[in-house]
Amino acid sequence: VTTEPVLPGDDPRRLLSGARELAQRVRRAQRAPWFPLLVFAAVAFASIPVYRYGGLHLGRCVVTGPGLRACTAYIRRSGAHGIETRVRPYAVAGIIIAAALTGAAVWLLHHPSASGPVGLGALLLLTLGYLAVVLVPVSFGWVTSTPQHQSRLPDA
Amino acid sequence: MTGHPANGLDDTVHQRVRLGILTIAHEAQRVEFSFLRDNLELTAGNLSQHLGVLENAGLITVEKGYAGKRARTWVSLTKAGQTALADEITQLKLLISRIERAGSAPE
């Protein structure tokens, strides 16, 4: 294996751009089975008024039942595409959010007058922080500093 | 070892196909053999050889199992593989910047 002829891709710029393209291809494939998660998000949003005005029991059922099924379907479908998506970051983020919300709820019990603006601010901060963590791609910096020199691996 | 970034390149990782395997494995928890074969446009035998090299170097782990009745082979990156990939990318960037500096230097 190690004696095979040198491929054109051994040029460092081509190797880096090829690696970047492969990383993007994997991310595209991972995005394909995201539909169940979108459904889960829609159900979760729709359940907020149900939770608020319809009683705790109904609200929890709406969120947890389809939500769990959607997450399971997402993990299964991404596996069916040949790539297993990392679940741990989402689980850790979920635990952190749950802990933060619990802490906020306990704090608000002792400071009921601050529930309006402080609560909204905390929720906004939490949302922005979560989006920053989820949306900023973790990579080794496949892109070099000079895009004009980037070349792609030849398409088959 | 001199300070030239080319000396920091690990032949096991620097090979284009193996770099591709590590790159794909880095993006996912586990990646299936067929996904690697299709995306790297390799034959099964060729891919197996490259996987063997990476597995012997301790950069990946290969698991065999079943999904329903279908036999499947899953590849995942080890900690050593992550480090090796990060080192390779760093060395490649150093090489590129060195080439560019050399290219822009007055003659």
CSV table of C-alpha atoms in Angstrom, one decimal:
chain,number,residue,atom,x,y,z
A,1,VAL,CA,0.0,0.0,0.0
A,2,THR,CA,2.7,2.4,0.9
A,3,THR,CA,4.5,1.9,-2.4
A,4,GLU,CA,1.7,3.1,-4.6
A,5,PRO,CA,2.5,5.9,-7.1
A,6,VAL,CA,2.3,9.4,-5.9
A,7,LEU,CA,-1.1,10.8,-6.7
A,8,PRO,CA,-1.6,14.4,-7.9
A,9,GLY,CA,-3.4,15.0,-4.6
A,10,ASP,CA,-0.1,14.8,-2.8
A,11,ASP,CA,0.3,18.6,-3.4
A,12,PRO,CA,-0.4,20.1,0.1
A,13,ARG,CA,-3.0,22.6,-1.3
A,14,ARG,CA,-4.8,19.8,-3.1
A,15,LEU,CA,-4.7,17.6,0.0
A,16,LEU,CA,-6.1,20.3,2.2
A,17,SER,CA,-8.9,21.3,-0.2
A,18,GLY,CA,-9.7,17.6,-0.8
A,19,ALA,CA,-10.0,17.0,2.9
A,20,ARG,CA,-12.2,20.1,3.2
A,21,GLU,CA,-14.4,18.8,0.4
A,22,LEU,CA,-14.7,15.4,2.0
A,23,ALA,CA,-15.6,17.0,5.4
A,24,GLN,CA,-18.3,19.1,3.6
A,25,ARG,CA,-19.6,16.0,1.9
A,26,VAL,CA,-20.0,14.2,5.2
A,27,ARG,CA,-21.8,17.2,6.7
A,28,ARG,CA,-24.2,17.3,3.8
A,29,ALA,CA,-24.9,13.6,4.2
A,30,GLN,CA,-25.5,14.2,7.9
A,31,ARG,CA,-27.9,16.9,7.2
A,32,ALA,CA,-30.1,14.6,5.1
A,33,PRO,CA,-31.8,12.9,8.0
A,34,TRP,CA,-32.5,16.1,10.0
A,35,PHE,CA,-36.2,16.2,9.1
A,36,PRO,CA,-37.3,14.3,12.2
A,37,LEU,CA,-35.4,16.8,14.3
A,38,LEU,CA,-37.2,19.7,12.6
A,39,VAL,CA,-40.5,17.9,13.2
A,40,PHE,CA,-39.5,17.6,16.9
A,41,ALA,CA,-38.6,21.3,17.1
A,42,ALA,CA,-42.0,22.2,15.5
A,43,VAL,CA,-43.8,19.9,17.9
A,44,ALA,CA,-41.9,21.4,20.8
A,45,PHE,CA,-42.8,24.9,19.8
A,46,ALA,CA,-46.4,24.0,19.2
A,47,SER,CA,-46.6,22.3,22.6
A,48,ILE,CA,-45.7,25.5,24.5
A,49,PRO,CA,-49.2,26.9,24.5
A,50,VAL,CA,-50.6,23.4,25.2
A,51,TYR,CA,-48.2,23.1,28.1
A,52,ARG,CA,-49.1,26.6,29.3
A,53,TYR,CA,-52.9,26.4,29.0
A,54,GLY,CA,-53.7,22.7,28.6
A,55,GLY,CA,-52.2,21.3,31.7
A,56,LEU,CA,-48.8,19.7,32.5
A,57,HIS,CA,-49.7,16.2,31.7
A,58,LEU,CA,-50.8,16.9,28.1
A,59,GLY,CA,-47.9,19.2,27.5
A,60,ARG,CA,-45.3,16.7,28.6
A,61,CYS,CA,-46.8,14.0,26.5
A,62,VAL,CA,-46.8,16.2,23.4
A,63,VAL,CA,-43.1,16.9,23.8
A,64,THR,CA,-41.5,13.8,25.1
A,65,GLY,CA,-43.4,11.1,23.1
A,66,PRO,CA,-42.8,12.4,19.5
A,67,GLY,CA,-39.6,14.1,20.6
A,68,LEU,CA,-38.0,10.9,21.7
A,69,ARG,CA,-39.3,9.1,18.6
A,70,ALA,CA,-37.9,11.9,16.4
A,71,CYS,CA,-34.5,11.7,18.0
A,72,THR,CA,-34.4,8.0,17.7
A,73,ALA,CA,-35.5,8.2,14.1
A,74,TYR,CA,-32.8,10.7,13.4
A,75,ILE,CA,-30.0,8.6,14.9
A,76,ARG,CA,-31.3,5.5,13.0
A,77,ARG,CA,-31.6,7.3,9.7
A,78,SER,CA,-28.1,8.8,9.9
A,79,GLY,CA,-26.8,5.4,10.6
A,80,ALA,CA,-28.6,4.1,7.6
A,81,HIS,CA,-26.7,6.6,5.4
A,82,GLY,CA,-23.4,5.0,6.5
A,83,ILE,CA,-22.4,7.7,9.0
A,84,GLU,CA,-23.3,7.8,12.7
A,85,THR,CA,-23.8,11.3,13.9
A,86,ARG,CA,-22.1,12.3,17.1
A,87,VAL,CA,-24.8,12.2,19.8
A,88,ARG,CA,-22.6,13.1,22.8
A,89,PRO,CA,-22.4,16.9,22.1
A,90,TYR,CA,-26.2,17.1,21.9
A,91,ALA,CA,-26.6,15.0,25.1
A,92,VAL,CA,-24.1,17.2,26.9
A,93,ALA,CA,-25.8,20.4,25.6
A,94,GLY,CA,-29.2,19.0,26.8
A,95,ILE,CA,-27.9,18.2,30.3
A,96,ILE,CA,-26.3,21.7,30.5
A,97,ILE,CA,-29.6,23.3,29.4
A,98,ALA,CA,-31.6,21.2,31.8
A,99,ALA,CA,-29.3,22.2,34.6
A,100,ALA,CA,-29.4,25.9,33.7
A,101,LEU,CA,-33.2,25.9,33.4
A,102,THR,CA,-33.5,24.1,36.7
A,103,GLY,CA,-31.2,26.6,38.3
A,104,ALA,CA,-33.1,29.5,36.8
A,105,ALA,CA,-36.4,28.1,38.0
A,106,VAL,CA,-35.1,27.7,41.5
A,107,TRP,CA,-33.6,31.2,41.5
A,108,LEU,CA,-36.8,32.7,40.2
A,109,LEU,CA,-38.7,31.0,43.0
A,110,HIS,CA,-36.7,33.1,45.4
A,111,HIS,CA,-36.8,36.2,43.3
A,112,PRO,CA,-40.3,36.3,41.8
A,113,SER,CA,-40.1,40.0,40.9
A,114,ALA,CA,-37.3,39.4,38.5
A,115,SER,CA,-39.0,36.8,36.5
A,116,GLY,CA,-40.0,39.0,33.5
A,117,PRO,CA,-36.9,40.7,32.1
A,118,VAL,CA,-34.3,38.6,33.8
A,119,GLY,CA,-36.0,35.4,32.8
A,120,LEU,CA,-36.3,36.5,29.2
A,121,GLY,CA,-32.7,37.7,29.2
A,122,ALA,CA,-31.4,34.4,30.6
A,123,LEU,CA,-33.4,32.5,28.0
A,124,LEU,CA,-32.1,34.7,25.2
A,125,LEU,CA,-28.5,34.2,26.5
A,126,LEU,CA,-29.0,30.5,26.7
A,127,THR,CA,-30.4,30.3,23.2
A,128,LEU,CA,-27.6,32.4,21.7
A,129,GLY,CA,-24.9,30.4,23.5
A,130,TYR,CA,-26.5,27.1,22.3
A,131,LEU,CA,-26.7,28.3,18.7
A,132,ALA,CA,-23.1,29.5,18.9
A,133,VAL,CA,-22.0,26.1,20.0
A,134,VAL,CA,-24.1,24.2,17.5
A,135,LEU,CA,-23.7,26.3,14.5
A,136,VAL,CA,-19.9,27.1,14.7
A,137,PRO,CA,-18.4,24.2,12.8
A,138,VAL,CA,-15.6,22.3,14.7
A,139,SER,CA,-12.9,21.6,12.2
A,140,PHE,CA,-9.2,21.6,11.8
A,141,GLY,CA,-9.4,24.7,9.6
A,142,TRP,CA,-9.5,22.9,6.2
A,143,VAL,CA,-9.5,26.3,4.4
A,144,THR,CA,-6.2,27.8,3.8
A,145,SER,CA,-5.5,31.6,4.1
A,146,THR,CA,-5.3,32.1,0.4
A,147,PRO,CA,-8.5,30.9,-1.4
A,148,GLN,CA,-7.1,31.8,-4.8
A,149,HIS,CA,-4.7,28.9,-4.5
A,150,GLN,CA,-7.3,26.4,-3.5
A,151,SER,CA,-7.9,23.6,-5.9
A,152,ARG,CA,-10.3,20.7,-5.7
A,153,LEU,CA,-9.6,17.1,-6.2
A,154,PRO,CA,-10.7,16.2,-9.7
A,155,ASP,CA,-14.3,15.0,-9.9
A,156,ALA,CA,-14.8,11.5,-11.1
B,1,MET,CA,14.6,16.2,12.3
B,2,THR,CA,15.1,19.6,10.7
B,3,GLY,CA,12.6,22.5,11.0
B,4,HIS,CA,11.1,21.9,7.5
B,5,PRO,CA,7.4,21.1,7.8
B,6,ALA,CA,7.8,18.3,5.3
B,7,ASN,CA,9.8,16.4,7.9
B,8,GLY,CA,6.9,16.5,10.3
B,9,LEU,CA,4.6,14.7,7.9
B,10,ASP,CA,3.7,11.1,8.9
B,11,ASP,CA,3.7,8.9,5.8
B,12,THR,CA,0.8,6.8,7.3
B,13,VAL,CA,-1.4,9.8,7.4
B,14,HIS,CA,-0.1,11.9,4.5
B,15,GLN,CA,-1.1,9.4,1.9
B,16,ARG,CA,-4.2,10.9,0.2
B,17,VAL,CA,-6.6,8.0,0.6
B,18,ARG,CA,-5.7,7.5,4.3
B,19,LEU,CA,-6.0,11.2,4.9
B,20,GLY,CA,-9.5,11.0,3.3
B,21,ILE,CA,-10.4,8.1,5.6
B,22,LEU,CA,-9.3,10.0,8.7
B,23,THR,CA,-11.1,13.2,7.5
B,24,ILE,CA,-14.4,11.4,7.0
B,25,ALA,CA,-14.1,9.5,10.3
B,26,HIS,CA,-13.3,12.7,12.1
B,27,GLU,CA,-16.7,14.2,11.0
B,28,ALA,CA,-18.8,11.3,12.4
B,29,GLN,CA,-19.1,9.1,15.4
B,30,ARG,CA,-18.7,6.0,13.2
B,31,VAL,CA,-18.6,5.6,9.5
B,32,GLU,CA,-19.6,2.6,7.5
B,33,PHE,CA,-17.2,0.8,5.1
B,34,SER,CA,-19.5,1.3,2.1
B,35,PHE,CA,-19.7,5.1,2.8
B,36,LEU,CA,-15.9,5.3,2.7
B,37,ARG,CA,-15.7,3.1,-0.4
B,38,ASP,CA,-18.2,5.2,-2.3
B,39,ASN,CA,-17.0,8.6,-1.3
B,40,LEU,CA,-13.3,7.8,-1.8
B,41,GLU,CA,-14.1,5.9,-5.0
B,42,LEU,CA,-12.1,2.9,-4.1
B,43,THR,CA,-12.5,-0.8,-4.6
B,44,ALA,CA,-13.3,-2.8,-1.4
B,45,GLY,CA,-9.9,-4.5,-1.5
B,46,ASN,CA,-8.0,-1.2,-1.8
B,47,LEU,CA,-10.0,0.3,1.0
B,48,SER,CA,-9.4,-2.7,3.2
B,49,GLN,CA,-5.6,-2.4,2.7
B,50,HIS,CA,-5.7,1.3,3.7
B,51,LEU,CA,-7.9,0.5,6.7
B,52,GLY,CA,-5.4,-2.2,7.7
B,53,VAL,CA,-2.5,0.3,7.7
B,54,LEU,CA,-4.4,2.8,9.8
B,55,GLU,CA,-5.7,0.2,12.2
B,56,ASN,CA,-2.2,-1.3,12.7
B,57,ALA,CA,-1.0,2.3,13.4
B,58,GLY,CA,-3.7,2.6,16.1
B,59,LEU,CA,-5.3,5.5,14.3
B,60,ILE,CA,-8.7,3.9,13.7
B,61,THR,CA,-10.8,1.1,15.2
B,62,VAL,CA,-12.7,-1.3,12.9
B,63,GLU,CA,-15.8,-3.0,14.2
B,64,LYS,CA,-17.8,-5.6,12.4
B,65,GLY,CA,-21.4,-6.3,13.2
B,66,TYR,CA,-24.9,-6.6,11.8
B,67,ALA,CA,-27.6,-4.2,11.0
B,68,GLY,CA,-30.6,-6.5,10.7
B,69,LYS,CA,-29.4,-9.3,8.5
B,70,ARG,CA,-26.8,-7.2,6.7
B,71,ALA,CA,-23.1,-7.5,7.8
B,72,ARG,CA,-21.6,-4.1,8.3
B,73,THR,CA,-18.1,-2.8,9.0
B,74,TRP,CA,-17.8,0.4,11.0
B,75,VAL,CA,-14.7,2.6,11.3
B,76,SER,CA,-14.1,5.1,14.0
B,77,LEU,CA,-11.2,7.4,14.8
B,78,THR,CA,-9.1,6.8,17.9
B,79,LYS,CA,-7.6,9.6,20.0
B,80,ALA,CA,-4.3,8.9,18.3
B,81,GLY,CA,-6.0,9.3,15.0
B,82,GLN,CA,-7.5,12.6,15.9
B,83,THR,CA,-4.0,13.8,17.0
B,84,ALA,CA,-2.4,12.5,13.9
B,85,LEU,CA,-5.0,14.2,11.7
B,86,ALA,CA,-4.6,17.5,13.5
B,87,ASP,CA,-0.8,17.3,13.2
B,88,GLU,CA,-1.1,16.5,9.5
B,89,ILE,CA,-3.3,19.5,8.8
B,90,THR,CA,-1.0,21.7,10.8
B,91,GLN,CA,2.0,20.5,8.8
B,92,LEU,CA,0.2,20.9,5.5
B,93,LYS,CA,-0.7,24.5,6.4
B,94,LEU,CA,2.9,25.2,7.4
B,95,LEU,CA,4.1,23.8,4.1
B,96,ILE,CA,1.6,25.9,2.1
B,97,SER,CA,2.5,29.1,3.9
B,98,ARG,CA,6.2,28.3,3.4
B,99,ILE,CA,5.6,27.7,-0.3
B,100,GLU,CA,3.7,31.0,-0.6
B,101,ARG,CA,6.3,32.9,1.3
B,102,ALA,CA,9.0,31.5,-1.0
B,103,GLY,CA,6.8,32.4,-4.0
B,104,SER,CA,6.3,36.0,-3.0
B,105,ALA,CA,9.9,36.6,-1.9
B,106,PRO,CA,11.8,39.0,-4.2
B,107,GLU,CA,14.3,37.2,-6.4
